[in-house]
Amino acid sequence: MTTVPAGAISKRDNVVVFDTTMRDGEQSPGASMSLEEKLELAKILEEMGVDVIEAGFPIASNGDFEAVRQIAELITESTVCGLARAAAGDIDRCAEAVRRAKRGRIHTFISTSPVHMKYKLQMEPDAVLEAITRSVSHARNLVDDVEWSAEDATRTERDFLKRCVEAAIKAGATTINLPDTVGYSYPSEYGELFRDVITSVPGADKAIFSAHCHNDLGLAVANSIAAIEGGARQVEVAINGIGERAGNAALEEIVMALRVRGDHLPYGTNVDPVHITRASRYVSAITGFPVQFNKAIVGKNAFAHESGIHQDGMLKNAETYEIMKPEDVGQGATNLVMGKHSGRHAFREKLKALGYELGQNALNDAFGRFKELADKKKHVFDDDIVALVDDALARGSEKIRVSRLRVVAGTDGQSAELTLDIDGVPSTAEATGDGPVDAVFNAIHKIVPHSAALRLFQVHAVTEGTDAQAQVSVRLEEDGRIATGAAADTDTLTASAKAYVNALNNLFARKEKSRPEAAIASGF
């Protein structure tokens, strides 16, 4: 196993990590995040060592503007970036949002491919060139750090792309992004694009070149690494690879590829990988997007070994089947089975190994819930504990809580008797339904009338066996607002009720804070 510490890489070969989880990642249908969730994620990214945090698209809505503004005030180590189209109003709004940032950046973009210019912009090439000069110059008059992106760069005519890049640099852009907006390129082609543009455009040495790759063909990470080899020194990524359509290049995969294969990829980043799993789990929890079990670096099975041959090799030397250590990415070095005889100290140490640092009250609550779970199950696995703690944290400040649930199901019909505590006051209702889950949700609707539509109901088992915890995700939509809820319990119907109520709490919280907003879809 060969790894190269970040400190051994020269500054010249350092790759800037630009995280767009809160901007491009949030554009995934259903991945909307609240202001509080974005602030917490920003702190995690800064602690991780992410260089640039793209916090949102300020002109898109008052909510996006406020998120960028508050993150700009909160973050002191990372650069805080906002996105803007090539329009004065967008750029002014973005500048206002990042105005108080210790390090602020305006990221402005315009399409440059023939198909985008003709059908999306309805602009001639010369008009696009003028817009680049005008928008970048305007942004540079407002902030010192300006990034310019050629949307759909990989389908842009090469000579015209070079003219656009030259115009952006002359106008004051300090970072040039050549995104593979639709995931169309492949590694050797994308790497050659960077080599060609960097070596042939006048003034290219005055800017850092950036790669932003989508995963439509499953090549986003490979293309990003090829771009680095071609001269790019910034990569635009998202936690868990979330983003438009098939998503973006995954932060965790690129960071660890550069770290593990430093023998052939002599590039470093400022990211401390020990925070990777924590960030992955947080993004999964707040978006309701589960991480696939075999996902590289952060998946449940990324460091799991079931085959007898593999286990034998691992017992003799971990390097026989692991090219990196699980603790290096915050996965935990051991997989001890926890049970009802485990004590509080062992539970606390297990939480630390899983990346959780809880206060005393939260620890006591989690330990009590753990003991209850251990009495129901023969074995409590790491994933059970993660689901249990995440569920407890999600319930922390809810106004509506599930107090009691009784469900009757069978061939004679389904009914539910439910008690909810609303600000501490119990309220009970009975309802029937086409199935037990439908009956539970109808009972909730009786107690808390609302017009939200159910857009997603998803159940999966956290671990194996008939006593496994059920992890339930619910997504509700009302008047254009989307809220996600999640819960875990050994009883699927209880988990369903808690997840629905969690989504309602989140929806009502957003309604209270919302103002009229104009949703504007952005490009890459």
Short mmCIF file of C-alpha atoms in Angstrom, two decimals:
data_model
loop_
_atom_site.label_atom_id
_atom_site.label_comp_id
_atom_site.label_asym_id
_atom_site.label_seq_id
_atom_site.Cartn_x
_atom_site.Cartn_y
_atom_site.Cartn_z
CA MET A 1 0.00 0.00 0.00
CA THR A 2 1.53 3.28 -1.13
CA THR A 3 0.24 6.59 0.16
CA VAL A 4 1.82 10.00 -0.09
CA PRO A 5 1.11 12.43 2.78
CA ALA A 6 -0.24 15.81 1.74
CA GLY A 7 2.80 17.49 3.26
CA ALA A 8 5.11 15.71 0.83
CA ILE A 9 3.47 17.40 -2.18
CA SER A 10 4.84 20.70 -3.41
CA LYS A 11 2.48 23.68 -3.46
CA ARG A 12 2.80 23.74 -7.24
CA ASP A 13 1.13 20.34 -7.42
CA ASN A 14 -1.56 20.98 -4.83
CA VAL A 15 -5.10 20.50 -6.14
CA VAL A 16 -7.76 22.91 -4.92
CA VAL A 17 -10.88 21.05 -3.77
CA PHE A 18 -14.04 22.97 -4.70
CA ASP A 19 -17.14 21.45 -3.08
CA THR A 20 -20.49 22.07 -4.78
CA THR A 21 -22.68 19.81 -2.63
CA MET A 22 -24.83 22.76 -1.53
CA ARG A 23 -25.22 24.15 -5.05
CA ASP A 24 -25.05 21.49 -7.77
CA GLY A 25 -25.69 18.71 -5.27
CA GLU A 26 -28.87 20.39 -4.05
CA GLN A 27 -30.13 20.49 -7.64
CA SER A 28 -30.72 16.72 -7.40
CA PRO A 29 -34.53 16.34 -7.36
CA GLY A 30 -35.58 16.05 -3.72
CA ALA A 31 -32.17 16.96 -2.25
CA SER A 32 -33.23 20.39 -0.95
CA MET A 33 -31.49 21.40 2.29
CA SER A 34 -32.65 23.80 4.99
CA LEU A 35 -30.58 26.80 6.07
CA GLU A 36 -29.62 25.10 9.33
CA GLU A 37 -28.52 21.97 7.48
CA LYS A 38 -26.39 24.01 5.09
CA LEU A 39 -24.70 25.87 7.93
CA GLU A 40 -23.83 22.60 9.65
CA LEU A 41 -22.54 21.10 6.39
CA ALA A 42 -20.42 24.19 5.77
CA LYS A 43 -18.75 23.73 9.17
CA ILE A 44 -18.06 20.07 8.38
CA LEU A 45 -16.53 20.97 5.00
CA GLU A 46 -14.35 23.65 6.55
CA GLU A 47 -13.17 21.28 9.26
CA MET A 48 -12.41 18.72 6.56
CA GLY A 49 -10.12 21.20 4.81
CA VAL A 50 -12.17 21.90 1.67
CA ASP A 51 -10.63 24.91 -0.07
CA VAL A 52 -13.73 26.39 -1.74
CA ILE A 53 -17.36 25.94 -0.64
CA GLU A 54 -19.91 26.79 -3.33
CA ALA A 55 -22.75 27.66 -0.98
CA GLY A 56 -25.53 28.35 -3.48
CA PHE A 57 -26.98 30.41 -6.32
CA PRO A 58 -27.96 33.72 -4.64
CA ILE A 59 -30.24 35.05 -7.39
CA ALA A 60 -32.28 31.82 -7.42
CA SER A 61 -34.21 32.56 -4.24
CA ASN A 62 -34.15 34.47 -0.98
CA GLY A 63 -33.35 31.18 0.73
CA ASP A 64 -30.28 30.58 -1.43
CA PHE A 65 -29.13 34.17 -0.92
CA GLU A 66 -29.50 33.90 2.84
CA ALA A 67 -27.62 30.58 2.91
CA VAL A 68 -24.67 32.03 1.00
CA ARG A 69 -24.70 35.18 3.13
CA GLN A 70 -24.74 33.38 6.47
CA ILE A 71 -22.14 30.82 5.39
CA ALA A 72 -19.93 33.69 4.21
CA GLU A 73 -20.14 35.20 7.70
CA LEU A 74 -19.60 31.85 9.45
CA ILE A 75 -16.66 30.36 7.53
CA THR A 76 -13.15 31.76 8.08
CA GLU A 77 -10.76 29.20 6.57
CA SER A 78 -12.41 28.16 3.30
CA THR A 79 -13.30 30.42 0.38
CA VAL A 80 -17.09 30.91 0.14
CA CYS A 81 -18.41 31.02 -3.40
CA GLY A 82 -21.73 31.92 -5.01
CA LEU A 83 -22.90 31.15 -8.54
CA ALA A 84 -24.08 33.79 -11.02
CA ARG A 85 -25.13 33.82 -14.64
CA ALA A 86 -23.53 36.30 -17.02
CA ALA A 87 -26.00 39.03 -16.00
CA ALA A 88 -25.39 42.14 -13.92
CA GLY A 89 -28.29 41.38 -11.59
CA ASP A 90 -27.00 37.89 -10.85
CA ILE A 91 -23.48 39.14 -10.22
CA ASP A 92 -24.58 42.01 -7.97
CA ARG A 93 -26.74 39.66 -5.90
CA CYS A 94 -23.86 37.21 -5.60
CA ALA A 95 -21.42 39.95 -4.58
CA GLU A 96 -23.80 41.09 -1.85
CA ALA A 97 -24.12 37.51 -0.56
CA VAL A 98 -20.35 36.95 -0.24
CA ARG A 99 -19.57 40.55 0.80
CA ARG A 100 -18.69 39.68 4.41
CA ALA A 101 -16.70 36.55 3.61
CA LYS A 102 -13.09 36.49 4.70
CA ARG A 103 -12.44 34.89 1.32
CA GLY A 104 -15.26 35.41 -1.18
CA ARG A 105 -15.60 34.30 -4.79
CA ILE A 106 -18.06 35.01 -7.60
CA HIS A 107 -18.49 32.08 -9.99
CA THR A 108 -20.05 33.26 -13.23
CA PHE A 109 -20.83 31.15 -16.27
CA ILE A 110 -22.25 31.15 -19.78
CA SER A 111 -22.82 28.42 -22.37
CA THR A 112 -20.30 28.11 -25.20
CA SER A 113 -21.34 25.00 -27.17
CA PRO A 114 -23.19 25.40 -30.50
CA VAL A 115 -26.28 23.56 -29.22
CA HIS A 116 -26.49 25.67 -26.06
CA MET A 117 -25.84 28.97 -27.84
CA LYS A 118 -28.47 28.23 -30.47
CA TYR A 119 -31.28 26.75 -28.41
CA LYS A 120 -30.69 27.86 -24.82
CA LEU A 121 -29.13 31.31 -25.14
CA GLN A 122 -30.26 32.13 -28.69
CA MET A 123 -27.06 34.15 -29.02
CA GLU A 124 -24.39 34.39 -31.71
CA PRO A 125 -20.77 33.54 -30.78
CA ASP A 126 -19.64 37.18 -30.89
CA ALA A 127 -22.42 38.13 -28.48
CA VAL A 128 -21.31 35.36 -26.11
CA LEU A 129 -17.73 36.67 -26.21
CA GLU A 130 -18.97 40.16 -25.38
CA ALA A 131 -21.04 38.78 -22.50
CA ILE A 132 -17.98 36.99 -21.10
CA THR A 133 -15.89 40.15 -21.07
CA ARG A 134 -18.70 42.25 -19.65
CA SER A 135 -19.72 39.81 -16.89
CA VAL A 136 -16.23 38.85 -15.75
CA SER A 137 -15.11 42.50 -15.70
CA HIS A 138 -18.17 43.44 -13.67
CA ALA A 139 -17.54 40.64 -11.19
CA ARG A 140 -13.85 41.51 -10.88
CA ASN A 141 -14.78 45.09 -10.00
CA LEU A 142 -16.71 43.69 -7.02
CA VAL A 143 -14.39 40.93 -5.74
CA ASP A 144 -10.78 39.89 -6.28
CA ASP A 145 -11.54 36.19 -6.79
CA VAL A 146 -13.57 35.44 -9.93
CA GLU A 147 -14.17 32.05 -11.50
CA TRP A 148 -15.51 31.77 -15.02
CA SER A 149 -17.07 28.61 -16.48
CA ALA A 150 -17.68 27.64 -20.08
CA GLU A 151 -20.88 25.66 -19.69
CA ASP A 152 -20.83 22.56 -21.92
CA ALA A 153 -17.13 23.08 -22.65
CA THR A 154 -16.58 19.51 -23.85
CA ARG A 155 -19.05 20.01 -26.73
CA THR A 156 -17.70 23.46 -27.61
CA GLU A 157 -15.69 24.06 -30.79
CA ARG A 158 -12.07 24.13 -29.64
CA ASP A 159 -10.98 27.37 -31.33
CA PHE A 160 -14.01 29.23 -29.99
CA LEU A 161 -13.44 27.80 -26.51
CA LYS A 162 -9.89 29.16 -26.55
CA ARG A 163 -11.13 32.60 -27.56
CA CYS A 164 -13.64 32.51 -24.68
CA VAL A 165 -10.98 31.47 -22.16
CA GLU A 166 -8.62 34.19 -23.36
CA ALA A 167 -11.40 36.80 -23.04
CA ALA A 168 -12.24 35.66 -19.51
CA ILE A 169 -8.61 35.81 -18.37
CA LYS A 170 -8.12 39.25 -19.91
CA ALA A 171 -11.25 40.44 -18.11
CA GLY A 172 -9.83 39.30 -14.77
CA ALA A 173 -10.92 35.70 -14.14
CA THR A 174 -8.54 33.99 -11.72
CA THR A 175 -10.00 30.49 -12.18
CA ILE A 176 -11.14 28.98 -15.48
CA ASN A 177 -13.54 26.04 -15.35
CA LEU A 178 -13.97 23.74 -18.36
CA PRO A 179 -16.92 21.59 -17.23
CA ASP A 180 -18.08 18.34 -18.76
CA THR A 181 -21.62 19.55 -18.17
CA VAL A 182 -23.46 16.56 -19.63
CA GLY A 183 -20.95 13.82 -18.78
CA TYR A 184 -20.06 13.40 -22.46
CA SER A 185 -16.28 13.25 -22.43
CA TYR A 186 -13.87 10.40 -21.67
CA PRO A 187 -10.53 10.55 -19.81
CA SER A 188 -7.93 10.79 -22.60
CA GLU A 189 -10.07 13.35 -24.47
CA TYR A 190 -10.76 15.47 -21.40
CA GLY A 191 -7.11 15.46 -20.27
CA GLU A 192 -6.00 16.50 -23.76
CA LEU A 193 -8.51 19.38 -23.73
CA PHE A 194 -6.81 20.88 -20.68
CA ARG A 195 -3.31 20.38 -22.06
CA ASP A 196 -4.26 22.07 -25.33
CA VAL A 197 -6.06 25.06 -23.79
CA ILE A 198 -3.42 25.67 -21.10
CA THR A 199 -0.50 25.54 -23.54
CA SER A 200 -2.06 27.56 -26.36
CA VAL A 201 -4.18 30.31 -24.77
CA PRO A 202 -2.28 33.55 -24.08
CA GLY A 203 -2.22 34.38 -20.39
CA ALA A 204 -3.25 30.86 -19.28
CA ASP A 205 -0.47 30.90 -16.70
CA LYS A 206 -2.33 33.69 -14.86
CA ALA A 207 -5.29 31.43 -13.95
CA ILE A 208 -5.97 28.13 -12.22
CA PHE A 209 -7.82 25.68 -14.45
CA SER A 210 -10.69 23.67 -13.00
CA ALA A 211 -12.54 20.46 -13.86
CA HIS A 212 -16.25 19.96 -13.17
CA CYS A 213 -17.42 16.54 -14.32
CA HIS A 214 -20.85 14.93 -14.40
CA ASN A 215 -21.31 11.19 -14.15
CA ASP A 216 -23.75 10.41 -16.97
CA LEU A 217 -21.40 7.73 -18.36
CA GLY A 218 -19.90 6.83 -14.99
CA LEU A 219 -16.65 8.63 -15.86
CA ALA A 220 -16.77 11.72 -13.65
CA VAL A 221 -13.95 10.70 -11.29
CA ALA A 222 -11.78 9.26 -14.09
CA ASN A 223 -12.28 12.41 -16.16
CA SER A 224 -11.42 14.65 -13.21
CA ILE A 225 -8.17 12.81 -12.57
CA ALA A 226 -7.33 12.98 -16.30
CA ALA A 227 -7.92 16.75 -16.15
CA ILE A 228 -5.49 17.04 -13.22
CA GLU A 229 -2.90 15.15 -15.25
CA GLY A 230 -3.63 17.58 -18.10
CA GLY A 231 -2.89 20.62 -15.92
CA ALA A 232 -6.07 21.34 -13.95
CA ARG A 233 -5.33 22.35 -10.37
CA GLN A 234 -8.90 22.60 -9.12
CA VAL A 235 -11.56 19.87 -9.07
CA GLU A 236 -15.24 20.57 -8.48
CA VAL A 237 -16.84 17.76 -6.52
CA ALA A 238 -19.74 16.81 -4.26
CA ILE A 239 -20.06 14.60 -1.20
CA ASN A 240 -21.34 11.15 -2.22
CA GLY A 241 -21.23 12.37 -5.84
CA ILE A 242 -24.73 13.90 -5.66
CA GLY A 243 -25.81 16.38 -8.30
CA GLU A 244 -27.85 16.90 -11.45
CA ARG A 245 -28.99 13.71 -13.23
CA ALA A 246 -26.35 11.00 -12.52
CA GLY A 247 -24.44 13.34 -10.22
CA ASN A 248 -20.98 14.90 -9.94
CA ALA A 249 -17.51 13.56 -9.33
CA ALA A 250 -17.37 12.28 -5.75
CA LEU A 251 -15.11 14.25 -3.40
CA GLU A 252 -14.19 11.17 -1.38
CA GLU A 253 -13.13 9.14 -4.41
CA ILE A 254 -10.86 11.79 -5.92
CA VAL A 255 -9.23 12.72 -2.61
CA MET A 256 -8.44 9.10 -1.81
CA ALA A 257 -7.34 8.23 -5.35
CA LEU A 258 -4.73 11.01 -5.19
CA ARG A 259 -3.71 9.96 -1.69
CA VAL A 260 -3.43 6.20 -2.29
CA ARG A 261 -1.91 6.41 -5.80
CA GLY A 262 0.58 9.16 -5.07
CA ASP A 263 3.23 6.99 -6.72
CA HIS A 264 1.72 7.79 -10.14
CA LEU A 265 -0.42 10.82 -9.25
CA PRO A 266 1.97 13.27 -7.51
CA TYR A 267 -0.76 15.69 -6.45
CA GLY A 268 -2.03 16.53 -2.98
CA THR A 269 -5.07 18.17 -1.44
CA ASN A 270 -5.71 19.98 1.84
CA VAL A 271 -8.56 17.62 2.74
CA ASP A 272 -8.18 15.59 5.93
CA PRO A 273 -9.81 12.28 4.90
CA VAL A 274 -10.65 11.26 8.45
CA HIS A 275 -13.78 13.48 8.17
CA ILE A 276 -14.99 11.88 4.92
CA THR A 277 -17.35 9.27 6.36
CA ARG A 278 -18.91 11.78 8.76
CA ALA A 279 -19.60 14.18 5.88
CA SER A 280 -21.00 11.37 3.74
CA ARG A 281 -23.41 10.23 6.43
CA TYR A 282 -24.55 13.77 7.18
CA VAL A 283 -25.31 14.53 3.52
CA SER A 284 -27.14 11.23 3.17
CA ALA A 285 -29.21 11.96 6.29
CA ILE A 286 -30.28 15.50 5.34
CA THR A 287 -31.08 14.68 1.70
CA GLY A 288 -32.67 11.28 2.29
CA PHE A 289 -30.40 9.82 -0.40
CA PRO A 290 -28.99 6.49 0.87
CA VAL A 291 -25.39 5.61 0.01
CA GLN A 292 -25.22 2.40 -1.99
CA PHE A 293 -23.63 -0.45 -0.05
CA ASN A 294 -20.76 -0.92 -2.52
CA LYS A 295 -20.03 2.80 -2.92
CA ALA A 296 -16.27 3.41 -2.98
CA ILE A 297 -14.74 4.80 0.23
CA VAL A 298 -17.97 5.47 2.16
CA GLY A 299 -20.25 2.53 1.33
CA LYS A 300 -21.32 0.06 4.01
CA ASN A 301 -19.34 -2.72 2.32
CA ALA A 302 -16.31 -0.64 1.33
CA PHE A 303 -14.23 -2.30 4.07
CA ALA A 304 -16.32 -5.44 4.65
CA HIS A 305 -14.99 -8.94 4.06
CA GLU A 306 -17.24 -11.99 4.03
CA SER A 307 -15.39 -14.52 1.86
CA GLY A 308 -13.38 -17.03 3.88
CA ILE A 309 -10.37 -16.56 1.62
CA HIS A 310 -10.48 -12.81 2.11
CA GLN A 311 -10.94 -13.12 5.85
CA ASP A 312 -7.94 -15.43 6.10
CA GLY A 313 -5.80 -12.95 4.18
CA MET A 314 -7.03 -10.03 6.30
CA LEU A 315 -6.18 -11.84 9.53
CA LYS A 316 -2.62 -12.42 8.30
CA ASN A 317 -2.08 -8.95 6.80
CA ALA A 318 -4.73 -6.30 6.12
CA GLU A 319 -2.87 -5.15 3.00
CA THR A 320 -3.80 -8.39 1.24
CA TYR A 321 -7.28 -7.01 0.53
CA GLU A 322 -7.34 -3.37 1.70
CA ILE A 323 -5.47 -0.64 -0.17
CA MET A 324 -6.33 1.95 2.50
CA LYS A 325 -7.20 1.85 6.17
CA PRO A 326 -10.86 2.31 7.11
CA GLU A 327 -9.87 4.61 9.99
CA ASP A 328 -8.13 6.93 7.49
CA VAL A 329 -11.54 7.89 6.09
CA GLY A 330 -13.41 7.78 9.40
CA GLN A 331 -14.97 4.36 8.87
CA GLY A 332 -13.67 2.95 12.17
CA ALA A 333 -10.92 0.39 12.59
CA THR A 334 -12.99 -2.38 14.16
CA ASN A 335 -16.37 -4.01 13.76
CA LEU A 336 -17.16 -5.13 17.28
CA VAL A 337 -20.63 -6.56 17.76
CA MET A 338 -22.48 -4.59 20.41
CA GLY A 339 -25.17 -6.19 22.58
CA LYS A 340 -27.33 -5.76 25.66
CA HIS A 341 -24.41 -6.52 28.00
CA SER A 342 -22.27 -3.69 26.64
CA GLY A 343 -21.62 -0.83 29.06
CA ARG A 344 -21.82 2.93 28.67
CA HIS A 345 -18.05 3.32 28.26
CA ALA A 346 -17.92 0.76 25.45
CA PHE A 347 -20.88 2.47 23.80
CA ARG A 348 -19.17 5.87 24.01
CA GLU A 349 -15.98 4.47 22.44
CA LYS A 350 -17.99 2.82 19.68
CA LEU A 351 -19.65 6.16 18.91
CA LYS A 352 -16.23 7.85 18.71
CA ALA A 353 -15.03 5.16 16.31
CA LEU A 354 -18.10 5.83 14.17
CA GLY A 355 -17.41 9.58 14.11
CA TYR A 356 -19.88 10.84 16.75
CA GLU A 357 -19.01 13.15 19.66
CA LEU A 358 -22.17 13.55 21.75
CA GLY A 359 -22.79 15.73 24.79
CA GLN A 360 -23.71 14.01 28.04
CA ASN A 361 -27.49 14.40 27.66
CA ALA A 362 -27.45 13.21 24.05
CA LEU A 363 -25.18 10.32 25.03
CA ASN A 364 -27.53 9.27 27.83
CA ASP A 365 -30.52 9.38 25.49
CA ALA A 366 -28.69 7.43 22.77
CA PHE A 367 -27.47 4.84 25.30
CA GLY A 368 -31.01 4.30 26.59
CA ARG A 369 -32.29 3.84 23.04
CA PHE A 370 -29.38 1.45 22.38
CA LYS A 371 -30.32 -0.68 25.41
CA GLU A 372 -33.92 -0.85 24.20
CA LEU A 373 -32.74 -1.94 20.76
CA ALA A 374 -30.31 -4.50 22.21
CA ASP A 375 -33.19 -6.13 24.08
CA LYS A 376 -35.03 -6.58 20.77
CA LYS A 377 -32.10 -7.88 18.71
CA LYS A 378 -29.58 -10.70 19.11
CA HIS A 379 -26.81 -8.59 17.58
CA VAL A 380 -26.50 -4.82 17.27
CA PHE A 381 -24.26 -3.88 14.35
CA ASP A 382 -22.44 -0.63 13.61
CA ASP A 383 -25.10 0.36 11.08
CA ASP A 384 -27.81 -0.18 13.72
CA ILE A 385 -26.01 2.27 16.02
CA VAL A 386 -25.53 4.82 13.22
CA ALA A 387 -29.25 4.65 12.36
CA LEU A 388 -30.20 4.89 16.03
CA VAL A 389 -28.07 7.98 16.71
CA ASP A 390 -29.01 9.73 13.45
CA ASP A 391 -32.68 9.09 14.27
CA ALA A 392 -32.26 10.52 17.78
CA LEU A 393 -30.51 13.64 16.45
CA ALA A 394 -33.24 14.15 13.84
CA ARG A 395 -35.92 14.00 16.56
CA GLY A 396 -34.14 16.52 18.80
CA SER A 397 -36.14 19.71 18.23
CA GLU A 398 -39.41 18.45 16.74
CA LYS A 399 -42.70 20.03 17.80
CA ILE A 400 -44.69 16.95 16.75
CA ARG A 401 -43.67 13.54 18.08
CA VAL A 402 -45.03 10.02 17.81
CA SER A 403 -46.13 8.95 21.29
CA ARG A 404 -48.08 5.72 20.73
CA LEU A 405 -49.07 3.57 17.76
CA ARG A 406 -51.27 0.49 17.49
CA VAL A 407 -51.94 -1.09 14.10
CA VAL A 408 -54.30 -3.91 13.13
CA ALA A 409 -53.54 -5.58 9.81
CA GLY A 410 -54.78 -8.66 8.00
CA THR A 411 -57.27 -9.99 5.49
CA ASP A 412 -60.16 -8.36 7.39
CA GLY A 413 -58.76 -4.85 6.90
CA GLN A 414 -56.20 -2.44 8.28
CA SER A 415 -56.59 0.24 10.92
CA ALA A 416 -54.32 2.41 13.03
CA GLU A 417 -54.74 4.09 16.42
CA LEU A 418 -52.16 6.84 16.83
CA THR A 419 -51.24 9.38 19.51
CA LEU A 420 -49.07 12.37 18.63
CA ASP A 421 -47.61 14.86 21.12
CA ILE A 422 -47.89 18.36 19.66
CA ASP A 423 -45.84 20.79 21.75
CA GLY A 424 -46.24 18.31 24.60
CA VAL A 425 -50.04 17.98 24.27
CA PRO A 426 -51.26 14.49 23.26
CA SER A 427 -53.81 14.05 20.48
CA THR A 428 -55.25 10.70 19.36
CA ALA A 429 -56.99 9.54 16.19
CA GLU A 430 -58.06 6.31 14.51
CA ALA A 431 -58.06 5.68 10.78
CA THR A 432 -58.33 2.90 8.21
CA GLY A 433 -56.47 2.51 4.95
CA ASP A 434 -55.71 0.35 1.95
CA GLY A 435 -52.76 -1.02 3.92
CA PRO A 436 -51.24 -0.60 7.37
CA VAL A 437 -48.90 2.22 6.26
CA ASP A 438 -51.79 4.02 4.54
CA ALA A 439 -53.83 3.70 7.74
CA VAL A 440 -50.97 5.18 9.80
CA PHE A 441 -50.55 8.11 7.42
CA ASN A 442 -54.33 8.73 7.39
CA ALA A 443 -54.28 8.87 11.19
CA ILE A 444 -51.49 11.44 11.10
CA HIS A 445 -53.51 13.49 8.62
CA LYS A 446 -56.51 13.46 10.95
CA ILE A 447 -54.46 14.86 13.83
CA VAL A 448 -52.41 17.28 11.71
CA PRO A 449 -54.48 18.34 8.67
CA HIS A 450 -52.31 19.42 5.74
CA SER A 451 -52.27 19.50 1.94
CA ALA A 452 -48.77 18.05 1.41
CA ALA A 453 -48.46 15.31 -1.21
CA LEU A 454 -46.41 12.18 -0.56
CA ARG A 455 -43.65 12.08 -3.20
CA LEU A 456 -41.46 9.31 -1.81
CA PHE A 457 -41.88 6.41 0.61
CA GLN A 458 -38.83 4.19 0.82
CA VAL A 459 -37.94 1.37 3.22
CA HIS A 460 -34.73 -0.59 3.53
CA ALA A 461 -33.26 -2.82 6.21
CA VAL A 462 -30.27 -1.36 8.04
CA THR A 463 -28.81 -4.81 8.74
CA GLU A 464 -29.65 -8.43 7.95
CA GLY A 465 -32.23 -10.63 9.67
CA THR A 466 -35.89 -10.53 10.60
CA ASP A 467 -35.05 -8.34 13.61
CA ALA A 468 -33.25 -5.74 11.49
CA GLN A 469 -34.06 -2.06 11.94
CA ALA A 470 -36.11 -0.55 9.15
CA GLN A 471 -34.78 2.74 7.76
CA VAL A 472 -37.68 4.72 6.28
CA SER A 473 -37.43 7.84 4.12
CA VAL A 474 -40.43 10.06 3.36
CA ARG A 475 -40.56 13.06 1.04
CA LEU A 476 -43.47 15.53 1.11
CA GLU A 477 -44.26 18.42 -1.24
CA GLU A 478 -46.58 21.35 -0.61
CA ASP A 479 -46.82 24.54 -2.68
CA GLY A 480 -43.46 23.84 -4.29
CA ARG A 481 -41.70 23.19 -0.98
CA ILE A 482 -40.07 19.81 -0.52
CA ALA A 483 -39.16 18.30 2.84
CA THR A 484 -37.57 14.95 3.61
CA GLY A 485 -37.96 12.90 6.78
CA ALA A 486 -36.23 9.76 7.96
CA ALA A 487 -36.49 7.38 10.89
CA ALA A 488 -35.30 3.97 11.99
CA ASP A 489 -36.97 1.35 14.19
CA THR A 490 -37.20 -2.42 14.44
CA ASP A 491 -40.92 -1.95 13.73
CA THR A 492 -41.42 -0.80 10.14
CA LEU A 493 -44.77 0.87 10.85
CA THR A 494 -43.36 2.84 13.79
CA ALA A 495 -40.42 3.93 11.62
CA SER A 496 -42.90 4.95 8.89
CA ALA A 497 -44.93 7.08 11.30
CA LYS A 498 -41.82 8.75 12.71
CA ALA A 499 -40.39 9.44 9.23
CA TYR A 500 -43.68 11.02 8.05
CA VAL A 501 -43.88 13.18 11.19
CA ASN A 502 -40.21 14.15 10.77
CA ALA A 503 -40.96 15.30 7.21
CA LEU A 504 -43.99 17.27 8.44
CA ASN A 505 -41.90 19.00 11.10
CA ASN A 506 -39.32 19.97 8.48
CA LEU A 507 -42.03 21.15 6.06
CA PHE A 508 -43.74 23.32 8.68
CA ALA A 509 -40.40 24.78 9.77
CA ARG A 510 -39.65 25.81 6.20
CA LYS A 511 -43.11 27.30 5.72
CA GLU A 512 -42.61 29.52 8.75
CA LYS A 513 -39.32 30.87 7.40
CA SER A 514 -40.20 31.05 3.73
CA ARG A 515 -40.74 34.11 1.60
CA PRO A 516 -41.84 34.36 -2.06
CA GLU A 517 -39.01 32.91 -4.11
CA ALA A 518 -38.31 32.51 -7.79
CA ALA A 519 -36.74 29.14 -8.51
CA ILE A 520 -34.14 29.53 -11.22
CA ALA A 521 -32.49 26.40 -12.59
CA SER A 522 -28.78 26.79 -13.16
CA GLY A 523 -26.50 25.22 -15.71
CA PHE A 524 -23.86 22.71 -14.91
#
